[in-house]
Coordinates of N, CA and C in Angstrom, one line a residue:
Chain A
X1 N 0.9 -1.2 0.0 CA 0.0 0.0 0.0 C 0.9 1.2 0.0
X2 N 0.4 2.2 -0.9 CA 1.3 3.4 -1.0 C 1.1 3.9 0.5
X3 N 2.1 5.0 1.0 CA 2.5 5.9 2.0 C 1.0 6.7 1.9
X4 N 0.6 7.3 0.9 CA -0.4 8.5 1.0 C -1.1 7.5 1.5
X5 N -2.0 6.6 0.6 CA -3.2 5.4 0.5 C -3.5 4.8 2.2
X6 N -2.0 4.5 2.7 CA -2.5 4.3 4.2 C -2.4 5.4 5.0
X7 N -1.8 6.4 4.7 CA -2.7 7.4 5.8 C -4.2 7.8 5.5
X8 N -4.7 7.8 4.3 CA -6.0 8.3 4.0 C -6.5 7.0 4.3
X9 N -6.8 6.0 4.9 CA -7.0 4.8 4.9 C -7.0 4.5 6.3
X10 N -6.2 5.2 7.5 CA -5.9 4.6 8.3 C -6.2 5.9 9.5
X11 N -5.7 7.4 8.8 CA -6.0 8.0 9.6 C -7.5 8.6 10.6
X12 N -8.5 8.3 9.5 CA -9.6 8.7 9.3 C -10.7 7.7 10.6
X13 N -9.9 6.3 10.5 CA -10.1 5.2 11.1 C -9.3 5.3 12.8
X14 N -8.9 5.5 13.0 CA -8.4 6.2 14.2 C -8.8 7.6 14.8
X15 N -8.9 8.7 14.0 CA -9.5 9.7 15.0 C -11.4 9.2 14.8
X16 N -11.9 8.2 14.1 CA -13.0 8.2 14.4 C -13.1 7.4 15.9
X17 N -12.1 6.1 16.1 CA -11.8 5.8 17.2 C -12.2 6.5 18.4
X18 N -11.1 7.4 18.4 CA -11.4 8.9 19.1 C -12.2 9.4 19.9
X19 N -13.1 9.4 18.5 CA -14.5 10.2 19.1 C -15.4 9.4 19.5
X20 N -15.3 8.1 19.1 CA -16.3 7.0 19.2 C -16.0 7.2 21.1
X21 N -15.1 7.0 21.5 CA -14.5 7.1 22.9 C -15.0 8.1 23.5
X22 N -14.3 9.4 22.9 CA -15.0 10.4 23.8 C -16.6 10.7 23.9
X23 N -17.2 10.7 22.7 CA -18.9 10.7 23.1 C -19.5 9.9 23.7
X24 N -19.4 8.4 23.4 CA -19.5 7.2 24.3 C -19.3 7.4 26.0
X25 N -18.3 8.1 25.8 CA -17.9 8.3 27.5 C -18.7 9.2 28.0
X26 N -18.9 10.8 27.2 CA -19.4 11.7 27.7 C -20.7 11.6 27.8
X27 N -21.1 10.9 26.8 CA -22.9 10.6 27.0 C -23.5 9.9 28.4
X28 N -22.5 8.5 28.2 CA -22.8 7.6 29.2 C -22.5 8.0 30.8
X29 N -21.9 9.2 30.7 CA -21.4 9.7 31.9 C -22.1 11.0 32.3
X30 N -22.8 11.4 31.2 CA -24.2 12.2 31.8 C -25.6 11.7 31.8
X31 N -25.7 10.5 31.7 CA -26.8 9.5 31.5 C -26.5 9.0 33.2
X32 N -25.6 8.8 33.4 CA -25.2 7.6 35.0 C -25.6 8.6 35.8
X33 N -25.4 10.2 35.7 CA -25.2 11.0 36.8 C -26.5 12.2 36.4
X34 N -27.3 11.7 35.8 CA -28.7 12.5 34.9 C -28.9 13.4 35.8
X35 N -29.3 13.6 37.3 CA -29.8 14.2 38.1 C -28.8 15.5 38.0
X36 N -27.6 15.2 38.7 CA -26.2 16.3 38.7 C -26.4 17.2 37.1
X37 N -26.4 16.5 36.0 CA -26.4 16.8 35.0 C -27.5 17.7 34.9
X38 N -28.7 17.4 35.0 CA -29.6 18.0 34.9 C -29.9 19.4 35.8
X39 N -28.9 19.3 36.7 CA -28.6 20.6 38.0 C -27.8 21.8 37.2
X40 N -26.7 21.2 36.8 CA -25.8 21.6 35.9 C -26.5 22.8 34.9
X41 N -27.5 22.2 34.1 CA -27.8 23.0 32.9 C -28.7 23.7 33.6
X42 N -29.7 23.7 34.5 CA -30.5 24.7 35.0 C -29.5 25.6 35.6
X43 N -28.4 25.6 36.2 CA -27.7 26.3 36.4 C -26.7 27.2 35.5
X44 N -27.1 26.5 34.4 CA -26.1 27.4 33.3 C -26.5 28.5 33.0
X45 N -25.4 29.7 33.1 CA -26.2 30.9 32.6 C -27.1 31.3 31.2
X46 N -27.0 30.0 30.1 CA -27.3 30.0 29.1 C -28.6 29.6 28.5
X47 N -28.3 28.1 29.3 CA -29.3 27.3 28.9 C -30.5 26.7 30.0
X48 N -30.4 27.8 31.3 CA -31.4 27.1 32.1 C -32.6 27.1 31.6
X49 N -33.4 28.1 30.9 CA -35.0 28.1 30.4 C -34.9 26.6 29.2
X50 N -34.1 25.9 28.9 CA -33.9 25.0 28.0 C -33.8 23.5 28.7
X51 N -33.4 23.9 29.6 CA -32.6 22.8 30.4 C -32.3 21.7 30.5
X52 N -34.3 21.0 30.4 CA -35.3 19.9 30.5 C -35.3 19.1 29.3
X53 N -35.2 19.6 28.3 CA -34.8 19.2 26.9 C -33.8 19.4 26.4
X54 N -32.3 20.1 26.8 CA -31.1 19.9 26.4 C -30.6 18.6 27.6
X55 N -31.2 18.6 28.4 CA -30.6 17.2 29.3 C -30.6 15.7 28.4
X56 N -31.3 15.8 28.0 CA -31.7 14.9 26.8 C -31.3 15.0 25.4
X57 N -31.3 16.4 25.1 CA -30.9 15.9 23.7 C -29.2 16.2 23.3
X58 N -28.5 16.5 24.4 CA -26.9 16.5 24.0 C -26.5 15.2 24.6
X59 N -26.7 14.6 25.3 CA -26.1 12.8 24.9 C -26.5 12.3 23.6
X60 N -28.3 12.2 23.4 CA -28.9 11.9 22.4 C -27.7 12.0 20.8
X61 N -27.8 13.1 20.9 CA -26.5 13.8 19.6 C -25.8 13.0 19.6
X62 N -24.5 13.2 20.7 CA -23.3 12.7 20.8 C -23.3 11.0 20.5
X63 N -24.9 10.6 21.4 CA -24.7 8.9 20.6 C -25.4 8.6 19.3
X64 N -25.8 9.5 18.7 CA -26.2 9.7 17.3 C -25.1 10.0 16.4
X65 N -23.8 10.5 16.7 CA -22.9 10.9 15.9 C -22.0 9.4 16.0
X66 N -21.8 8.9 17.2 CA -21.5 7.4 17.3 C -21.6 6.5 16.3
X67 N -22.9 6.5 16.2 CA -23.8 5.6 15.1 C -23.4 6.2 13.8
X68 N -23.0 7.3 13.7 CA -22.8 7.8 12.2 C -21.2 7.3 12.3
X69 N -20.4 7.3 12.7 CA -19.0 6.7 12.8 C -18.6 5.3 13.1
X70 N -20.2 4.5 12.7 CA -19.5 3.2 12.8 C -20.0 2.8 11.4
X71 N -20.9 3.5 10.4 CA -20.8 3.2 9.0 C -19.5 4.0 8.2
X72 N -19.4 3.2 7.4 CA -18.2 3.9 6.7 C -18.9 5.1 4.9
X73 N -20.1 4.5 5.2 CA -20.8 5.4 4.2 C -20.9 7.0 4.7
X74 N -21.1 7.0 6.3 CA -21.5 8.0 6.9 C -20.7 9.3 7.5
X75 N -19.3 8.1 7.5 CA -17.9 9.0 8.1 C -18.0 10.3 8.4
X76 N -18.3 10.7 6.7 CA -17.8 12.2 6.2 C -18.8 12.8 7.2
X77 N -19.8 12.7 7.2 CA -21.0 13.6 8.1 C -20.9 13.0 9.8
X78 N -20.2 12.1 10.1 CA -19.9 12.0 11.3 C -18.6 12.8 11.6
X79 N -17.8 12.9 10.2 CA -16.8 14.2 11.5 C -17.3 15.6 11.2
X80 N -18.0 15.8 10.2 CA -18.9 17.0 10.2 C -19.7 16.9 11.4
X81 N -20.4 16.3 11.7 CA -21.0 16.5 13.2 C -20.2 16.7 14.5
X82 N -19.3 16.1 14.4 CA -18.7 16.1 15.4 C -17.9 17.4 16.0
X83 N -17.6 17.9 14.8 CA -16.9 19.2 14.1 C -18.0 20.2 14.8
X84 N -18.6 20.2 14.5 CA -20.0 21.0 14.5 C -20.2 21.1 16.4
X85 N -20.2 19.7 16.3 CA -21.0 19.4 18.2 C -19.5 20.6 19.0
X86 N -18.3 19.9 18.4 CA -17.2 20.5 19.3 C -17.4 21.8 19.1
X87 N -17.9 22.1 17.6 CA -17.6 23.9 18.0 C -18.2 25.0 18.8
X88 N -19.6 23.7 18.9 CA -20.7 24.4 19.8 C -19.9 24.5 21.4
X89 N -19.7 23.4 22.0 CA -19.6 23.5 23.0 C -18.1 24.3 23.3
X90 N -16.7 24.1 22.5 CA -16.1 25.3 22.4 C -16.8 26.7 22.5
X91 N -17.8 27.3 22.0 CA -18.2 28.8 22.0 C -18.9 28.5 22.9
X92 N -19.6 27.9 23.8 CA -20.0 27.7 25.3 C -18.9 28.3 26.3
X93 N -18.1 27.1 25.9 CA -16.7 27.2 27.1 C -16.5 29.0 27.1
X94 N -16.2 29.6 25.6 CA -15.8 30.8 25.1 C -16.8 32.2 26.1
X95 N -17.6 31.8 25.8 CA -18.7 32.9 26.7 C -19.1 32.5 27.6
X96 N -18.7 31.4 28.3 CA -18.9 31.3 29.6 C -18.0 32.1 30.4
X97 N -16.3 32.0 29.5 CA -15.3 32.3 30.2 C -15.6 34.1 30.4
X98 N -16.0 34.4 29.1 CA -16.0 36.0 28.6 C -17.2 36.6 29.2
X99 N -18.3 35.5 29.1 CA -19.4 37.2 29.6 C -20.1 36.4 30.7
X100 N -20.1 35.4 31.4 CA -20.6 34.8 32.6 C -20.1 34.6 34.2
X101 N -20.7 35.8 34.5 CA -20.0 35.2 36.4 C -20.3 34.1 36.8
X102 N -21.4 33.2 36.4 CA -21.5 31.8 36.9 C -20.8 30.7 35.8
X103 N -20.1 29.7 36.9 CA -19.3 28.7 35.9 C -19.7 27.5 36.2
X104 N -21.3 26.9 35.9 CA -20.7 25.5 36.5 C -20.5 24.8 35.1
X105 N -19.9 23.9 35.5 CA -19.3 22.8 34.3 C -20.3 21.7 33.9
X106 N -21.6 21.5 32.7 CA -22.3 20.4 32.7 C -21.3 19.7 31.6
X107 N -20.8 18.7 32.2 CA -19.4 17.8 31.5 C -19.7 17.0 32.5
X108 N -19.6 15.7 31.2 CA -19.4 14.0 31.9 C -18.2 13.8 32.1
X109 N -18.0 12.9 33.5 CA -17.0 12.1 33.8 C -15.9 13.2 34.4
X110 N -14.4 12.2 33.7 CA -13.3 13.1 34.1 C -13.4 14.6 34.0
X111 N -14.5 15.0 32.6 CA -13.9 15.8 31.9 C -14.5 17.2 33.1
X112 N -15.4 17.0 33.7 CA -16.1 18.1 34.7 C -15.1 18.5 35.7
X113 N -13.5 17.3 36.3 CA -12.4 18.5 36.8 C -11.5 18.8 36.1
X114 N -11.4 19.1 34.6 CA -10.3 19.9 34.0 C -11.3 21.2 34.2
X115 N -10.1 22.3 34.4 CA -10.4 23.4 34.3 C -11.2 24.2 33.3
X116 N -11.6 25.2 33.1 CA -12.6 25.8 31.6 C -11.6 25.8 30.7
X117 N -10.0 26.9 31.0 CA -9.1 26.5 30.1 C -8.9 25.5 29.5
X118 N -8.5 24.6 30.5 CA -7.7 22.9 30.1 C -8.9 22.4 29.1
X119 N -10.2 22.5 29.4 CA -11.9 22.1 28.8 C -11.5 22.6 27.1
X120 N -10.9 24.1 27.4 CA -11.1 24.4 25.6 C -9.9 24.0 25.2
X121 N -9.1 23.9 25.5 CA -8.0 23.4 24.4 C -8.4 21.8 25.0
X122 N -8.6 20.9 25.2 CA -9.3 19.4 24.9 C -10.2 20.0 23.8
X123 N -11.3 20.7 24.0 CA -12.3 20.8 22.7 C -11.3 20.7 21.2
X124 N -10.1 22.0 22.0 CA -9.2 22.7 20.6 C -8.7 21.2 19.5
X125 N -8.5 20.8 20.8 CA -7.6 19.3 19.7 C -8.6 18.5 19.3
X126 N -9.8 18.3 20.0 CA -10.1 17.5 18.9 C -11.2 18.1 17.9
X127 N -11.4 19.5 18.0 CA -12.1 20.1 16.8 C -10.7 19.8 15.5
X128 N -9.3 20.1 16.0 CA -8.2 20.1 14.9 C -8.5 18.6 14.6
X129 N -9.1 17.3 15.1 CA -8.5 15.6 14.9 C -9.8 15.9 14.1
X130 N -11.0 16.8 14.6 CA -12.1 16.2 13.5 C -11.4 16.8 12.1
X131 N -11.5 18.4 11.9 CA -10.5 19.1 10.6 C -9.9 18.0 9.7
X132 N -9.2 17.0 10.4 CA -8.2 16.4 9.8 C -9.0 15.3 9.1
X133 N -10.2 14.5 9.8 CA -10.9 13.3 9.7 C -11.4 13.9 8.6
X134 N -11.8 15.1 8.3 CA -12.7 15.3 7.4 C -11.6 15.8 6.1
X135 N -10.6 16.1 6.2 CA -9.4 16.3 4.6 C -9.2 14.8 4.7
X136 N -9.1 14.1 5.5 CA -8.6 12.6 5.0 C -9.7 11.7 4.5
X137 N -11.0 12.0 4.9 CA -11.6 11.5 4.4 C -12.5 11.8 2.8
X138 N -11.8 12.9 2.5 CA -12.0 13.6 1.6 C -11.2 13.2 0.4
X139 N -9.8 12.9 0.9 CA -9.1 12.6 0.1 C -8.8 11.0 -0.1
X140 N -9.3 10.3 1.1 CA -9.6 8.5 0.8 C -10.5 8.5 0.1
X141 N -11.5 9.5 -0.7 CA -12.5 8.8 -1.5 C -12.4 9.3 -3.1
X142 N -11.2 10.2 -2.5 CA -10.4 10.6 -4.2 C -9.6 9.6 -5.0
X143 N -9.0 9.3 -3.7 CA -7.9 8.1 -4.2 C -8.4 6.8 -4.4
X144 N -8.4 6.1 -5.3 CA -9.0 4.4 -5.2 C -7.6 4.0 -4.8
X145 N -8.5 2.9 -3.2 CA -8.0 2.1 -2.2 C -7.3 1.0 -3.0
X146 N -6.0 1.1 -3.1 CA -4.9 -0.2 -3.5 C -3.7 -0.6 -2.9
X147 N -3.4 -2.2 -3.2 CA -3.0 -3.1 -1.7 C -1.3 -3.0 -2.4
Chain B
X1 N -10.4 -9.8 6.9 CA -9.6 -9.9 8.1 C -9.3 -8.4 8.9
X2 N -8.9 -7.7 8.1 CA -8.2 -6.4 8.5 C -9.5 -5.9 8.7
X3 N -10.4 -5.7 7.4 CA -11.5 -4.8 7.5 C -12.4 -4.9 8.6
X4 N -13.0 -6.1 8.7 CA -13.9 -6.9 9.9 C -13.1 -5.9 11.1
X5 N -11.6 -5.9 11.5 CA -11.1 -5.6 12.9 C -11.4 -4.3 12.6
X6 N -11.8 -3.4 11.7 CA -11.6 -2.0 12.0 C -13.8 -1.6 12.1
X7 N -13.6 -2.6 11.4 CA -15.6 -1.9 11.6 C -16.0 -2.6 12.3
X8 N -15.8 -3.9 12.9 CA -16.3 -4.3 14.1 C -15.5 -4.5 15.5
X9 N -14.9 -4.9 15.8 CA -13.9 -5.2 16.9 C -13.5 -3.7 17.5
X10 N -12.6 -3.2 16.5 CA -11.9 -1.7 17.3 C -13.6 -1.1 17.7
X11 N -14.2 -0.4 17.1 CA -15.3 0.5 17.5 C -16.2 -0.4 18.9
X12 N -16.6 -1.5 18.7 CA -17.7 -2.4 19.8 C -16.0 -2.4 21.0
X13 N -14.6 -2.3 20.6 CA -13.8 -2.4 22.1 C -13.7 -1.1 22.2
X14 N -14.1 -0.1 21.8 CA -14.3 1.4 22.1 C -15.2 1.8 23.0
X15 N -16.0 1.7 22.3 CA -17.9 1.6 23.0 C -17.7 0.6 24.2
X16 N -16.9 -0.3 24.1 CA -17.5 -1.0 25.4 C -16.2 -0.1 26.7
X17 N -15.0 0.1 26.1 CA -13.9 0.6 26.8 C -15.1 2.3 27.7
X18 N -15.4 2.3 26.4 CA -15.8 4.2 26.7 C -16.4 3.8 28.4
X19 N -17.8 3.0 27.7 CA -18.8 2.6 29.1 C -18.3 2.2 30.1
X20 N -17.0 1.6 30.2 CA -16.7 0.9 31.7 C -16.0 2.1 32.2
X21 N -15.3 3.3 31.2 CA -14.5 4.3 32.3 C -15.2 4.8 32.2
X22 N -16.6 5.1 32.3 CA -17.3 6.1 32.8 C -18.0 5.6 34.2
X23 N -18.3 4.2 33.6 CA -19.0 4.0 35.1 C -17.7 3.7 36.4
X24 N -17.1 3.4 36.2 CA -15.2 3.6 36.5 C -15.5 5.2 37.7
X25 N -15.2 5.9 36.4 CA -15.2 7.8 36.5 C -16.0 7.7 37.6
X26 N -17.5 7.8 37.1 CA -19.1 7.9 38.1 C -18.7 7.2 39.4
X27 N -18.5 6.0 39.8 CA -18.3 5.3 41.5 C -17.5 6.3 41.6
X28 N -16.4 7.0 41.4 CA -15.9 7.6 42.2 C -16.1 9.5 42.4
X29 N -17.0 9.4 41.2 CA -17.5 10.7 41.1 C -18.2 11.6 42.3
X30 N -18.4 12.6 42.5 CA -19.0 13.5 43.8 C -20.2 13.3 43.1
X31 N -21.2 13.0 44.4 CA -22.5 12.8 44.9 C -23.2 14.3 44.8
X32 N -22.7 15.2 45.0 CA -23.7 16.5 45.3 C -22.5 17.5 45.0
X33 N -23.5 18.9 44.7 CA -23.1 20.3 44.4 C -22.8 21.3 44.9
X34 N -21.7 21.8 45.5 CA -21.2 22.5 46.4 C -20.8 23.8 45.8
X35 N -20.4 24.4 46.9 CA -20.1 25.8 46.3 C -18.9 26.7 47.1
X36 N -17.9 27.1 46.3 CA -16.7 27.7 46.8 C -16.7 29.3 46.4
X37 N -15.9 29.5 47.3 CA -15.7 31.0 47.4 C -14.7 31.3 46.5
X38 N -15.1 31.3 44.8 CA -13.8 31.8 44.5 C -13.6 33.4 44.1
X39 N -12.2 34.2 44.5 CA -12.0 34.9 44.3 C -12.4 36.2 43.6
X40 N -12.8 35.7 42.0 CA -13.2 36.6 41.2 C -14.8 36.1 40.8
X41 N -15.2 35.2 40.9 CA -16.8 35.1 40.5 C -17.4 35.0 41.7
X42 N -16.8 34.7 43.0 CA -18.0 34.9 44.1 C -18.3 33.2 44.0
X43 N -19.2 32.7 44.6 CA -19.9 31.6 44.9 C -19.8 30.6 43.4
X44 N -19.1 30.1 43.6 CA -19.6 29.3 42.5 C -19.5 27.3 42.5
X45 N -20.4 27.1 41.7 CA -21.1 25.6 42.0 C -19.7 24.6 41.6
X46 N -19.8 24.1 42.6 CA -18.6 22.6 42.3 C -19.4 21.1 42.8
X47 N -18.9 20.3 41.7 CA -19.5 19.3 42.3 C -18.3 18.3 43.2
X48 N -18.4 17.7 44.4 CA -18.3 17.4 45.5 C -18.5 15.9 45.9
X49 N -17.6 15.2 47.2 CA -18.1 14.0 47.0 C -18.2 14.2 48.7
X50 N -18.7 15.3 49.1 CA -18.6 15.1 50.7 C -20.3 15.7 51.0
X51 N -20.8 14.1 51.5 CA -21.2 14.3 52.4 C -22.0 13.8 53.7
X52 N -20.7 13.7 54.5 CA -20.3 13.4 55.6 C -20.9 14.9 56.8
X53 N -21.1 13.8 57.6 CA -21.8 14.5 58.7 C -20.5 15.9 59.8
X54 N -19.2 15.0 59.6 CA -18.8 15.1 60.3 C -17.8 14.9 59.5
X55 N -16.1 15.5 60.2 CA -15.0 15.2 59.4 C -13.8 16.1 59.4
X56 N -13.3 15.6 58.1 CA -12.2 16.7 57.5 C -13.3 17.7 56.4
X57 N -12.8 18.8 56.5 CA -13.6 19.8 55.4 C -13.4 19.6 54.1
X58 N -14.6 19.4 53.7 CA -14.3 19.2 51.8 C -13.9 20.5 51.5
X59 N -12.6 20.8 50.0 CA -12.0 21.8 49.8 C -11.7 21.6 48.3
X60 N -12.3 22.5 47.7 CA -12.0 22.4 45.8 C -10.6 23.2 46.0
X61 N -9.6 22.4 45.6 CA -8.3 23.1 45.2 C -8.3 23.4 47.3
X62 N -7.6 25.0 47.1 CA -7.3 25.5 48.9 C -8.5 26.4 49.0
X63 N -10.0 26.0 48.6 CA -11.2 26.4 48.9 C -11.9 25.4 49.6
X64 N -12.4 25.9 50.8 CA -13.7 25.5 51.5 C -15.4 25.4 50.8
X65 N -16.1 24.1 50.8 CA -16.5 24.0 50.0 C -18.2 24.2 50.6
X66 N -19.1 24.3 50.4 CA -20.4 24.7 51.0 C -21.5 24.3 50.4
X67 N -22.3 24.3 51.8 CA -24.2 23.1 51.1 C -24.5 24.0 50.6
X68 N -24.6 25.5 50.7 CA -25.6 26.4 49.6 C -24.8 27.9 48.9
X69 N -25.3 28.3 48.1 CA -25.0 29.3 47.4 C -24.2 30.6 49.2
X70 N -25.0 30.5 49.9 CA -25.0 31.7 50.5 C -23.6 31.4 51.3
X71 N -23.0 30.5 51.1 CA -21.5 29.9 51.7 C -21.7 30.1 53.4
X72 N -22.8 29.7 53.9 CA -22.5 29.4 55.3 C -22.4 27.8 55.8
X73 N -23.2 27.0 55.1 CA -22.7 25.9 55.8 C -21.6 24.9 55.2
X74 N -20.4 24.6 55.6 CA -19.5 23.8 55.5 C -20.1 22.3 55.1
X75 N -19.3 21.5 54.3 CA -19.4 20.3 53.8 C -18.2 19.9 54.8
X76 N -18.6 18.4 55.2 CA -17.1 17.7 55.2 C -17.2 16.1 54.2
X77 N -15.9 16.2 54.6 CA -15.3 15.2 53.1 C -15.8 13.5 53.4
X78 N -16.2 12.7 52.4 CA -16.1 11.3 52.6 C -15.4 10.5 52.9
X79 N -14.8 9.9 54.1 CA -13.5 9.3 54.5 C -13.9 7.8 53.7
X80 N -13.4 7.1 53.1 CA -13.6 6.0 53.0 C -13.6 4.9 54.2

């Protein structure tokens, strides 16, 4: 297999990895702790009037973009989602930091004790792993796959 | 051979990996929402795994940590 052929082949298949992990984690880890979670967004300076139905529908997503990263037909629009999901919650982190005196953190798992900082650059990298999922997957469907 | 390991095996030992460290994460995760005095926002919500009647004082970071917004009553910490 050529050099280029398996990185467009191989890379795209590992940061989906990735995300398969991170959303999987974060979902199930605001699903186990629903109640905290659901404290969390009534307390957000953003999204409390919402609260009730974003409790539910940002796991929902995140395990919906899952499902779109285990077909290989669907890739392209699973790192587009994904792309998408990070950048939302990136410009959360962003105006939380900038125009909110209240900070609570609605984050599953580990990710609720990194700091808001440490929170956006984790987003930062893997909005750059999705960027990348989506040129390589761009370019594995330019190239015909040969061994 | 190869392909099967990449669309079925790696992603279902992902998904299954994700779910055990979260419930992993969660048992050790804080039970309830507390609130510290920090410096420049004033009161703000932390979540917490104390609460214990009695104890060592639960502390986010070198903050004292509290049952309510109004930071008068103290939490203490979970001893195992």
């Amino acid at each position: 297999m050529k050099r280029s052929n398996f990185i467009y082949y191989f890379v795209p298949k590992i940061i989906g990895l990735l995300f398969i992990l991170l959303f999987v984690y974060a979902a199930s880890s605001k699903l186990l702790a629903f109640q905290q979670f659901e404290t969390q967004l009534v307390k957000s300076p953003f999204f409390s009037a919402y609260a009730h139905w974003m409790v539910w529908m940002i796991p929902l997503s995140e395990l919906s973009v899952v499902v779109l990263f285990l077909f290989q037909k669907y890739l392209l629009l699973a790192f587009y989602s994904s792309l998408f999901i990070m950048t939302l919650f990136s410009l959360y982190i962003y105006l939380v930091l900038n125009f909110s005196d209240s900070i609570p953190c609605a984050c599953g798992g580990f990710l609720s004790n990194l700091g808001w900082r440490e929170h956006f650059i984790f987003n930062m990298v893997f909005i750059i792993l999705a960027l990348i999922g989506v040129i390589t997957t761009h370019k594995q469907r330019l190239i015909p796959f040969s061994k | 051979m190869k392909s099967k390991f990449f669309k079925i095996v790696l992603p279902a030992f992902a998904i299954l990996l994700a779910i055990s460290l979260s419930f992993a994460t969660e048992s050790n995760r804080a039970s309830q929402i507390g609130y510290y005095n920090h410096p420049v926002f004033g009161a703000t919500p932390v979540i917490v795994n104390c609460d214990a009647p009695s104890g060592p004082q639960c502390l986010h970071g070198q903050y004292p940590v509290f049952a309510e917004e109004a930071l008068e009553t103290p939490l203490f910490k979970n001893v195992p």
